[in-house]
Amino acid sequence: MKTGFIVLLLVATGAIARDIHVGKDAPTIAHAIKAALPGDVIHLEPKVYRDYAGFYNKKGEPGKPITLDGHGATLEGSDPIDPAQWTEVSPGLFANDHLIARNDDAIIGRWFFLWNGQMQHMGRTSKGRSAPLKKPEELQPGEWTFVKDPSREKPPSKQIYGTFYLKLPAGQKLADANISAPMRSAGVQFSGDNAHLVIKNLTAAHPYNDGFNIHGDCRDVLFENVAAIECGDDGISAHESAQYRVDGFVSIGNSTGITDTGTAQTSYKNVFLAKNIGFDLYFLDEGRYTLTNALVFSSAQNPLSITGRTTGDCRMQMKNVFIRRLAEPLTGSVALRAVLEAKHCTFENMDIKVAGAATWENCLINGKSFPEGSGSVGADLHELMKLVPKDFKP
């Protein structure tokens, strides 16, 4: 009935921009996106949706974007597990052969469970060093693993099959364990040819892949006041020839804070990153990237990596960026066929290795001025600290 209402409204109003409220004017986010025309605004409520926003060949018009306004909503990628789908194979050890409909090595590399709201990734990450999966008999309470079953595979498909295991304390019921599993791949997902879109005031949490997964070609796209929390892979990631701007981005507890690749052209402004696992900042291939007004509390395995390809260089501009290394000192890298232009940047408790090319203007690296002897002052820490979320604890 609600879908029919939208169709009638489209006929009646023609090109008049509309407000589409999910749950009132459209039953789901997907229905609202499908119905939206240039100039329309899709509104979410400030609550948790166990859903995602997919944009597939969706276009507004110049000056009349299609807008998704979350109003503080969270797109939750994980669902509570169903105890009826698990079998107790030994005291406290539970097994499930059919947890997700499709599985492959990449998904397993990103996988985690939420245990009482806490991300349990078993020391594994999609980019960077990962611990091997344990044998089921090695699990301690609060741990999980996955065991492949090659006999069920069907080459040349890359899909894999196997069994997930969960270990609970002796005597605890699975229904009382408060465990969730990531059942969606992203919070916001682009594919195909998209243009003239605005996505704002929205948080993506706990998908097994990216918070904001941008594939294909897109033009004139703005992400404003968005966040990615504890995603299996990247907080946000541009692929192929995507072009977009981000103004206001928080990325906490993801495998990677930001990863951009291909020939993408992206611009990030007013950014806060913390508690990411594999990489904080990872820019690759032949893209053109800018990062302005960014505060990074770094504890990832790799704080900064900029690397090109044999077919072309990767170019990165950083202005007023402060990276404070909270874990052991590590070295960021500007690899061969990569170019970094840094202005008013500060890198604390970390060095930068340059095999490609880098220029420095009023920068500090481990307290040393770049250019040397210039009296550089680096990033404006007082202003950057305003980017820290009010509830953040290092």
Short mmCIF file of N, CA, C and O in Angstrom, two decimals, residues 34-96:
data_model
loop_
_atom_site.label_atom_id
_atom_site.label_comp_id
_atom_site.label_asym_id
_atom_site.label_seq_id
_atom_site.Cartn_x
_atom_site.Cartn_y
_atom_site.Cartn_z
N LYS A 34 14.75 3.67 -4.30
CA LYS A 34 14.25 3.34 -5.63
C LYS A 34 13.26 4.39 -6.12
O LYS A 34 13.23 4.75 -7.31
N ALA A 35 12.42 4.89 -5.22
CA ALA A 35 11.39 5.85 -5.61
C ALA A 35 11.90 7.27 -5.75
O ALA A 35 11.26 8.10 -6.39
N ALA A 36 13.05 7.60 -5.12
CA ALA A 36 13.52 8.98 -5.06
C ALA A 36 13.88 9.53 -6.43
O ALA A 36 14.52 8.85 -7.25
N LEU A 37 13.49 10.79 -6.65
CA LEU A 37 13.79 11.52 -7.87
C LEU A 37 14.68 12.72 -7.54
O LEU A 37 14.83 13.08 -6.36
N PRO A 38 15.28 13.36 -8.54
CA PRO A 38 16.14 14.53 -8.27
C PRO A 38 15.45 15.56 -7.38
O PRO A 38 14.29 15.93 -7.61
N GLY A 39 16.17 15.99 -6.36
CA GLY A 39 15.66 16.96 -5.41
C GLY A 39 14.99 16.37 -4.20
O GLY A 39 14.77 17.08 -3.21
N ASP A 40 14.66 15.09 -4.23
CA ASP A 40 13.98 14.46 -3.09
C ASP A 40 14.93 14.25 -1.92
O ASP A 40 16.14 14.06 -2.09
N VAL A 41 14.36 14.26 -0.72
CA VAL A 41 15.11 13.98 0.51
C VAL A 41 14.49 12.77 1.20
O VAL A 41 13.29 12.78 1.51
N ILE A 42 15.30 11.74 1.41
CA ILE A 42 14.88 10.55 2.15
C ILE A 42 15.24 10.75 3.62
O ILE A 42 16.40 11.04 3.93
N HIS A 43 14.29 10.59 4.49
CA HIS A 43 14.51 10.83 5.92
C HIS A 43 14.45 9.51 6.69
O HIS A 43 13.50 8.73 6.54
N LEU A 44 15.46 9.28 7.53
CA LEU A 44 15.42 8.20 8.51
C LEU A 44 15.11 8.77 9.88
O LEU A 44 15.23 9.98 10.11
N GLU A 45 14.73 7.91 10.79
CA GLU A 45 14.53 8.32 12.17
C GLU A 45 15.82 8.12 12.94
O GLU A 45 16.66 7.29 12.57
N PRO A 46 16.03 8.86 14.02
CA PRO A 46 17.26 8.71 14.81
C PRO A 46 17.23 7.45 15.67
O PRO A 46 17.11 7.51 16.90
N LYS A 47 17.33 6.30 14.99
CA LYS A 47 17.27 5.02 15.68
C LYS A 47 18.17 4.03 14.96
O LYS A 47 18.83 4.37 13.97
N VAL A 48 18.20 2.79 15.44
CA VAL A 48 19.00 1.73 14.82
C VAL A 48 18.17 0.99 13.78
O VAL A 48 17.07 0.50 14.09
N TYR A 49 18.68 0.91 12.56
CA TYR A 49 18.07 0.12 11.50
C TYR A 49 18.96 -1.09 11.22
O TYR A 49 20.16 -0.92 10.96
N ARG A 50 18.40 -2.26 11.27
CA ARG A 50 19.15 -3.45 10.84
C ARG A 50 18.94 -3.60 9.34
O ARG A 50 18.18 -4.44 8.86
N ASP A 51 19.63 -2.71 8.62
CA ASP A 51 19.41 -2.56 7.19
C ASP A 51 20.62 -1.84 6.61
O ASP A 51 21.52 -1.42 7.34
N TYR A 52 20.64 -1.70 5.29
CA TYR A 52 21.71 -0.95 4.64
C TYR A 52 21.09 -0.07 3.57
O TYR A 52 19.92 -0.23 3.19
N ALA A 53 21.87 0.89 3.06
CA ALA A 53 21.42 1.80 2.01
C ALA A 53 22.22 1.50 0.75
O ALA A 53 23.44 1.76 0.72
N GLY A 54 21.56 0.96 -0.27
CA GLY A 54 22.25 0.61 -1.51
C GLY A 54 21.85 1.56 -2.64
O GLY A 54 20.67 1.75 -2.91
N PHE A 55 22.86 2.15 -3.27
CA PHE A 55 22.65 3.04 -4.41
C PHE A 55 23.22 2.36 -5.65
O PHE A 55 24.43 2.21 -5.77
N TYR A 56 22.34 1.96 -6.55
CA TYR A 56 22.74 1.23 -7.74
C TYR A 56 22.23 1.97 -8.97
O TYR A 56 21.03 1.98 -9.26
N ASN A 57 23.17 2.65 -9.67
CA ASN A 57 22.81 3.45 -10.84
C ASN A 57 21.73 4.48 -10.48
O ASN A 57 20.72 4.62 -11.18
N LYS A 58 21.96 5.21 -9.40
CA LYS A 58 21.00 6.21 -8.93
C LYS A 58 21.55 7.62 -9.16
O LYS A 58 22.70 7.91 -8.81
N LYS A 59 20.73 8.49 -9.74
CA LYS A 59 21.20 9.82 -10.08
C LYS A 59 20.18 10.90 -9.72
O LYS A 59 18.99 10.75 -10.02
N GLY A 60 20.68 11.96 -9.11
CA GLY A 60 19.93 13.19 -9.04
C GLY A 60 20.27 14.02 -10.26
O GLY A 60 20.61 13.48 -11.32
N GLU A 61 20.24 15.33 -10.09
CA GLU A 61 20.62 16.23 -11.16
C GLU A 61 21.49 17.34 -10.59
O GLU A 61 21.46 17.59 -9.38
N PRO A 62 22.30 18.01 -11.42
CA PRO A 62 23.10 19.13 -10.91
C PRO A 62 22.22 20.15 -10.21
O PRO A 62 21.22 20.62 -10.75
N GLY A 63 22.57 20.46 -8.96
CA GLY A 63 21.78 21.40 -8.17
C GLY A 63 20.53 20.80 -7.55
O GLY A 63 19.86 21.45 -6.75
N LYS A 64 20.21 19.54 -7.90
CA LYS A 64 19.03 18.85 -7.36
C LYS A 64 19.43 17.43 -6.96
O LYS A 64 18.97 16.45 -7.55
N PRO A 65 20.28 17.31 -5.95
CA PRO A 65 20.71 15.96 -5.56
C PRO A 65 19.60 15.18 -4.87
O PRO A 65 18.64 15.76 -4.35
N ILE A 66 19.73 13.88 -4.92
CA ILE A 66 18.92 13.01 -4.06
C ILE A 66 19.66 12.91 -2.73
O ILE A 66 20.85 12.57 -2.70
N THR A 67 18.98 13.19 -1.62
CA THR A 67 19.62 13.24 -0.31
C THR A 67 19.07 12.15 0.59
O THR A 67 17.85 11.95 0.68
N LEU A 68 19.98 11.44 1.26
CA LEU A 68 19.61 10.52 2.33
C LEU A 68 20.07 11.16 3.64
O LEU A 68 21.27 11.27 3.89
N ASP A 69 19.13 11.61 4.45
CA ASP A 69 19.44 12.25 5.73
C ASP A 69 19.10 11.27 6.85
O ASP A 69 17.93 10.95 7.10
N GLY A 70 20.13 10.80 7.53
CA GLY A 70 19.92 9.82 8.60
C GLY A 70 19.40 10.41 9.88
O GLY A 70 18.87 9.69 10.73
N HIS A 71 19.58 11.73 10.09
CA HIS A 71 19.12 12.39 11.32
C HIS A 71 19.67 11.69 12.56
O HIS A 71 18.99 11.60 13.60
N GLY A 72 20.89 11.14 12.46
CA GLY A 72 21.50 10.45 13.59
C GLY A 72 21.25 8.96 13.63
O GLY A 72 21.61 8.29 14.61
N ALA A 73 20.66 8.40 12.58
CA ALA A 73 20.38 6.96 12.55
C ALA A 73 21.66 6.14 12.44
O ALA A 73 22.69 6.61 11.95
N THR A 74 21.57 4.90 12.88
CA THR A 74 22.64 3.92 12.72
C THR A 74 22.16 2.78 11.85
O THR A 74 21.09 2.21 12.09
N LEU A 75 22.95 2.46 10.82
CA LEU A 75 22.69 1.28 10.00
C LEU A 75 23.52 0.15 10.57
O LEU A 75 24.75 0.11 10.41
N GLU A 76 22.87 -0.76 11.28
CA GLU A 76 23.54 -1.84 12.01
C GLU A 76 23.70 -3.05 11.10
O GLU A 76 22.72 -3.59 10.59
N GLY A 77 24.95 -3.49 10.93
CA GLY A 77 25.23 -4.59 10.02
C GLY A 77 25.12 -5.97 10.64
O GLY A 77 25.18 -6.97 9.92
N SER A 78 24.97 -6.05 11.96
CA SER A 78 24.95 -7.35 12.64
C SER A 78 23.58 -7.64 13.25
O SER A 78 22.85 -6.73 13.62
N ASP A 79 23.28 -8.93 13.35
CA ASP A 79 22.03 -9.39 13.95
C ASP A 79 22.33 -10.37 15.08
O ASP A 79 23.33 -11.12 15.01
N PRO A 80 21.48 -10.42 16.10
CA PRO A 80 21.65 -11.45 17.13
C PRO A 80 21.55 -12.84 16.51
O PRO A 80 20.74 -13.08 15.62
N ILE A 81 22.39 -13.74 16.95
CA ILE A 81 22.34 -15.10 16.42
C ILE A 81 21.10 -15.81 16.94
O ILE A 81 20.57 -15.48 18.01
N ASP A 82 20.64 -16.79 16.17
CA ASP A 82 19.48 -17.60 16.54
C ASP A 82 19.98 -18.89 17.19
O ASP A 82 20.55 -19.75 16.52
N PRO A 83 19.78 -19.06 18.49
CA PRO A 83 20.29 -20.27 19.17
C PRO A 83 19.78 -21.56 18.54
O PRO A 83 20.46 -22.59 18.59
N ALA A 84 18.58 -21.52 17.91
CA ALA A 84 18.01 -22.73 17.32
C ALA A 84 18.83 -23.22 16.12
O ALA A 84 18.71 -24.38 15.74
N GLN A 85 19.66 -22.36 15.55
CA GLN A 85 20.47 -22.75 14.40
C GLN A 85 21.84 -23.31 14.79
O GLN A 85 22.63 -23.68 13.94
N TRP A 86 22.11 -23.37 16.08
CA TRP A 86 23.40 -23.86 16.58
C TRP A 86 23.22 -25.17 17.34
O TRP A 86 22.20 -25.38 18.01
N THR A 87 24.24 -26.02 17.24
CA THR A 87 24.22 -27.32 17.91
C THR A 87 25.37 -27.40 18.90
O THR A 87 26.53 -27.09 18.55
N GLU A 88 25.07 -27.81 20.13
CA GLU A 88 26.13 -27.98 21.13
C GLU A 88 26.81 -29.32 20.87
O GLU A 88 26.23 -30.39 21.10
N VAL A 89 28.06 -29.28 20.37
CA VAL A 89 28.77 -30.49 19.98
C VAL A 89 29.61 -31.06 21.12
O VAL A 89 30.02 -32.22 21.09
N SER A 90 29.92 -30.23 22.10
CA SER A 90 30.58 -30.65 23.34
C SER A 90 30.27 -29.57 24.37
O SER A 90 29.78 -28.50 24.00
N PRO A 91 30.51 -29.81 25.65
CA PRO A 91 30.12 -28.83 26.66
C PRO A 91 30.65 -27.42 26.36
O PRO A 91 31.87 -27.20 26.30
N GLY A 92 29.74 -26.48 26.11
CA GLY A 92 30.12 -25.09 25.86
C GLY A 92 30.55 -24.79 24.44
O GLY A 92 30.80 -23.63 24.11
N LEU A 93 30.66 -25.81 23.57
CA LEU A 93 31.11 -25.60 22.19
C LEU A 93 29.92 -25.78 21.24
O LEU A 93 29.34 -26.86 21.16
N PHE A 94 29.60 -24.72 20.51
CA PHE A 94 28.44 -24.71 19.63
C PHE A 94 28.89 -24.56 18.18
O PHE A 94 29.85 -23.84 17.88
N ALA A 95 28.17 -25.24 17.27
CA ALA A 95 28.54 -25.26 15.85
C ALA A 95 27.36 -24.87 14.97
O ALA A 95 26.20 -25.15 15.30
N ASN A 96 27.68 -24.23 13.83
CA ASN A 96 26.67 -23.85 12.85
C ASN A 96 27.26 -24.02 11.45
O ASN A 96 28.27 -23.39 11.11
#
